[in-house]
Short mmCIF file of C-alpha atoms in Angstrom, two decimals:
data_model
loop_
_atom_site.label_atom_id
_atom_site.label_comp_id
_atom_site.label_asym_id
_atom_site.label_seq_id
_atom_site.Cartn_x
_atom_site.Cartn_y
_atom_site.Cartn_z
CA MET I 17 0.25 0.09 0.18
CA THR I 18 0.92 3.49 -0.84
CA ARG I 19 1.38 6.29 1.85
CA SER I 20 -1.98 7.69 2.12
CA ASP I 21 -1.75 9.09 5.50
CA ARG I 22 0.33 12.32 5.37
CA ARG I 23 -0.96 13.89 8.79
CA PHE I 24 2.45 12.63 10.07
CA ASP I 25 5.13 14.27 7.51
CA TRP I 26 6.23 17.14 9.96
CA PHE I 27 8.12 14.09 11.41
CA TYR I 28 11.05 14.12 8.83
CA GLY I 29 11.45 17.85 9.81
CA LEU I 30 12.22 17.22 13.50
CA GLU I 31 15.94 16.25 12.11
CA GLU I 32 16.43 19.67 10.40
CA ASP I 33 15.58 21.39 13.65
CA TYR I 34 17.87 19.03 15.97
CA LEU I 35 14.71 18.08 17.34
CA TYR I 36 14.53 14.43 18.77
CA PRO I 37 11.53 14.80 21.29
CA THR I 38 9.54 12.59 23.89
CA ILE I 39 5.85 13.23 23.59
CA SER I 40 3.28 11.79 25.83
CA VAL I 41 -0.74 11.80 26.11
CA ILE I 42 -2.31 11.35 29.14
CA GLU I 43 -5.58 10.40 30.39
CA GLY I 44 -7.16 10.45 34.04
CA SER I 45 -4.55 12.79 35.57
CA ASP I 46 -4.98 16.91 35.90
CA HIS I 47 -2.08 19.54 35.05
CA LYS I 48 -1.43 19.73 38.97
CA GLU I 49 -0.68 16.09 39.49
CA VAL I 50 1.27 15.79 36.22
CA MET I 51 3.60 18.64 37.50
CA ARG I 52 4.15 17.31 41.24
CA ILE I 53 4.92 14.02 39.24
CA LEU I 54 7.61 15.21 37.40
CA GLY I 55 8.96 17.21 40.21
CA VAL I 56 8.24 20.85 39.28
CA GLY I 57 9.75 23.20 42.11
CA GLY I 58 8.20 26.53 42.87
CA ALA I 59 9.65 28.14 39.41
CA GLU I 60 6.51 29.20 37.44
CA PRO I 61 5.99 27.82 33.86
CA GLU I 62 7.21 29.79 31.09
CA ALA I 63 5.74 30.06 27.65
CA MET I 64 7.60 28.63 24.64
CA THR I 65 7.81 26.68 21.82
CA ALA I 66 9.72 23.26 21.62
CA ARG I 67 12.32 24.55 19.48
CA GLU I 68 12.70 27.68 22.20
CA ALA I 69 12.63 25.02 24.88
CA LEU I 70 15.79 23.36 22.73
CA GLU I 71 17.67 26.74 22.91
CA ASN I 72 17.05 27.20 26.54
CA VAL I 73 17.98 23.94 28.21
CA THR I 74 20.70 23.97 30.68
CA ARG I 75 22.87 21.04 32.06
CA ASN I 76 20.90 19.11 34.62
CA VAL I 77 17.48 20.22 34.21
CA GLU I 78 15.05 19.52 31.12
CA LEU I 79 12.37 21.70 30.10
CA VAL I 80 8.91 19.70 29.37
CA GLY I 81 5.90 21.60 27.43
CA LEU I 82 2.39 21.22 29.06
CA GLY I 83 -0.71 21.17 26.80
CA GLU I 84 -4.38 20.11 26.71
CA ASP I 85 -6.14 18.65 23.47
CA CYS I 86 -9.28 17.24 23.42
CA GLY I 87 -9.60 16.67 26.92
CA LEU I 88 -6.20 14.88 27.34
CA ILE I 89 -3.15 16.42 28.80
CA PHE I 90 -0.06 15.71 26.36
CA THR I 91 3.49 16.59 27.14
CA VAL I 92 6.64 17.53 24.66
CA GLU I 93 10.35 17.36 25.60
CA ALA I 94 12.27 18.92 22.73
CA ILE I 95 15.10 17.05 24.45
CA GLY I 96 15.41 14.89 27.58
CA SER I 97 13.29 11.42 28.31
CA THR I 98 11.68 11.58 31.65
CA LEU I 99 8.28 10.89 30.29
CA ALA I 100 9.73 7.35 29.44
CA VAL I 101 11.27 6.56 32.57
CA PRO I 102 8.95 3.62 33.48
CA GLY I 103 8.66 4.84 36.99
CA VAL I 104 7.38 7.95 35.99
CA LEU I 105 4.88 6.63 33.67
CA ARG I 106 3.43 4.16 36.52
CA ASP I 107 2.94 7.48 38.47
CA ILE I 108 1.29 9.40 36.06
CA SER I 109 -0.74 6.49 34.81
CA ARG I 110 -1.90 5.92 38.48
CA ASP I 111 -5.65 6.67 37.80
CA GLY I 112 -5.85 6.25 33.77
CA ARG I 113 -3.65 5.63 31.29
CA CYS I 114 -0.15 7.31 29.35
CA VAL I 115 1.31 6.54 26.50
CA SER I 116 4.84 7.91 25.39
CA VAL I 117 6.89 7.93 22.49
CA SER I 118 10.77 8.77 22.24
CA PHE I 119 12.76 9.78 19.12
CA SER I 120 16.56 9.54 18.51
CA SER I 121 19.05 11.10 15.73
CA GLU I 122 20.21 7.18 15.25
CA GLY I 123 16.62 6.16 14.53
CA VAL I 124 16.33 4.18 17.53
CA HIS I 125 12.59 5.36 18.57
CA SER I 126 11.00 4.18 21.82
CA PHE I 127 7.46 3.19 22.86
CA HIS I 128 5.90 3.22 26.00
CA TYR I 129 2.42 2.59 27.53
CA ALA I 130 1.22 2.52 30.84
CA VAL I 131 -2.29 1.34 32.32
CA ASN I 132 -3.40 2.32 36.26
CA GLY I 133 0.17 2.19 37.56
CA GLU I 134 1.47 -0.49 35.11
CA LEU I 135 3.53 -1.17 32.45
CA VAL I 136 1.73 -2.75 29.58
CA SER I 137 4.35 -2.15 26.86
CA TYR I 138 7.87 -0.97 26.57
CA GLU I 139 10.16 -1.40 23.57
CA PHE I 140 13.62 0.52 23.50
CA ASP I 141 14.07 0.11 20.11
CA ALA I 142 10.39 -0.48 18.67
CA GLU I 143 10.09 -2.17 15.29
CA GLU I 144 7.14 -1.41 13.08
CA THR I 145 4.82 -3.40 15.12
CA VAL I 146 4.77 -3.30 18.95
CA THR I 147 4.10 -5.92 21.72
CA PRO I 148 3.07 -5.79 25.44
CA LEU I 149 5.38 -7.03 27.97
CA ARG I 150 2.91 -10.02 28.79
CA PRO I 151 1.40 -12.19 26.03
CA GLY I 152 -2.18 -11.84 25.99
CA ASP I 153 -2.65 -8.70 28.42
CA PRO I 154 -6.08 -8.13 28.12
CA ARG I 155 -5.11 -3.82 28.54
CA TRP I 156 -3.58 -4.60 24.91
CA ASN I 157 -5.66 -4.48 21.80
CA PRO I 158 -4.00 -7.28 19.52
CA VAL I 159 -4.90 -4.51 16.63
CA TRP I 160 -2.49 -2.53 18.07
CA SER I 161 0.66 -4.80 17.19
CA GLU I 162 -0.30 -4.12 13.58
CA VAL I 163 0.78 -1.39 11.46
CA PRO I 164 -1.98 1.45 10.85
CA ASN I 165 -3.28 1.71 7.72
CA GLY I 166 -2.16 4.44 5.76
CA VAL I 167 1.63 4.30 7.18
CA ASP I 168 2.55 0.43 6.19
CA ASP I 169 4.63 1.38 3.23
CA GLU I 170 8.00 0.04 3.54
CA GLU I 171 9.29 4.01 3.28
CA VAL I 172 7.75 5.16 5.93
CA ASP I 173 9.74 5.67 9.24
CA ARG I 174 9.10 3.84 12.13
CA GLY I 175 8.59 7.12 14.13
CA VAL I 176 5.60 7.71 11.93
CA HIS I 177 4.29 3.88 13.16
CA LEU I 178 4.39 4.88 16.60
CA LEU I 179 2.90 8.55 16.15
CA ALA I 180 -0.23 6.38 14.59
CA LEU I 181 0.14 4.22 17.13
CA VAL I 182 -0.51 6.77 19.92
CA GLU I 183 -3.73 7.68 17.81
CA GLN I 184 -4.69 4.47 17.82
CA ILE I 185 -4.53 3.82 21.36
CA MET I 186 -5.73 7.29 22.65
CA GLY I 187 -7.86 8.28 20.08
CA LEU I 188 -5.50 11.76 19.90
CA ALA I 189 -3.11 11.93 17.00
CA PRO I 190 0.28 13.62 18.02
CA LYS I 191 0.42 17.23 16.34
CA GLU I 192 2.79 19.40 14.66
CA GLN I 193 1.47 22.09 16.38
CA TRP I 194 2.59 20.58 19.78
CA LEU I 195 5.88 21.41 18.62
CA SER I 196 5.65 24.75 16.82
CA GLU I 197 3.19 26.83 19.34
CA ARG I 198 4.04 28.05 22.83
CA LEU I 199 3.25 25.60 25.61
CA GLN I 200 3.26 25.97 29.33
CA THR I 201 6.90 24.74 30.01
CA LEU I 202 8.11 23.35 32.92
CA CYS I 203 11.82 23.39 33.98
CA ILE I 204 12.29 19.90 36.05
CA PRO I 205 15.45 18.20 37.22
CA SER I 206 17.08 16.17 34.30
CA SER I 207 15.94 12.41 34.04
CA VAL I 208 19.23 11.15 34.96
CA ARG I 209 18.38 11.33 38.46
CA PHE I 210 16.38 8.26 38.02
CA GLN I 211 19.19 6.22 36.99
CA ASN I 212 20.34 3.16 39.25
CA THR I 213 16.80 3.17 41.03
CA PRO I 214 13.54 1.49 40.78
CA ALA I 215 12.23 3.92 38.77
CA TRP I 216 13.68 2.19 36.07
CA ASP I 217 12.59 -1.54 37.02
CA ILE I 218 10.71 -3.18 34.09
CA PRO I 219 8.82 -6.14 34.52
#
């Protein structure tokens, strides 16, 4: 099948801007709870785009854009991977669900999905198809392990497959505007704080 779904073509422009973000969509939590879990201190959020965040990030901190679309919270880390840390995913999904994807310059993209405080799927180097951690997990629809229609051309980057998968699971497609429009951006400690801690435990 030819590439018919071009809504995610913006993905191919990320490399030109040196943007390799972690994007998440969250259900069942509110802004204050997300901010608490991420470890936001007393600093007020600052409105900036992902590209502006990339220019302003400093050592030992990460900048996470926080927004809302169709009743769901989303986050964009221009650089960093706090929303890919298993412990963070467990905490943020405690009363609902959270899915996130991380992109890298080498094309090694990762996918993460948690429900009610438990990891359901976690793949560091996600292929075109993604599977649950536990075969037969009822929280994972087997359809999600198939390449979505419209992005199943061999020339389509795996990152586009993952963006389409986020839409399948959460009913909300990540948008280019999430990176180009100013979001309330939080300054949080770097995700290196979780290294060698139970936060990185994966079942």
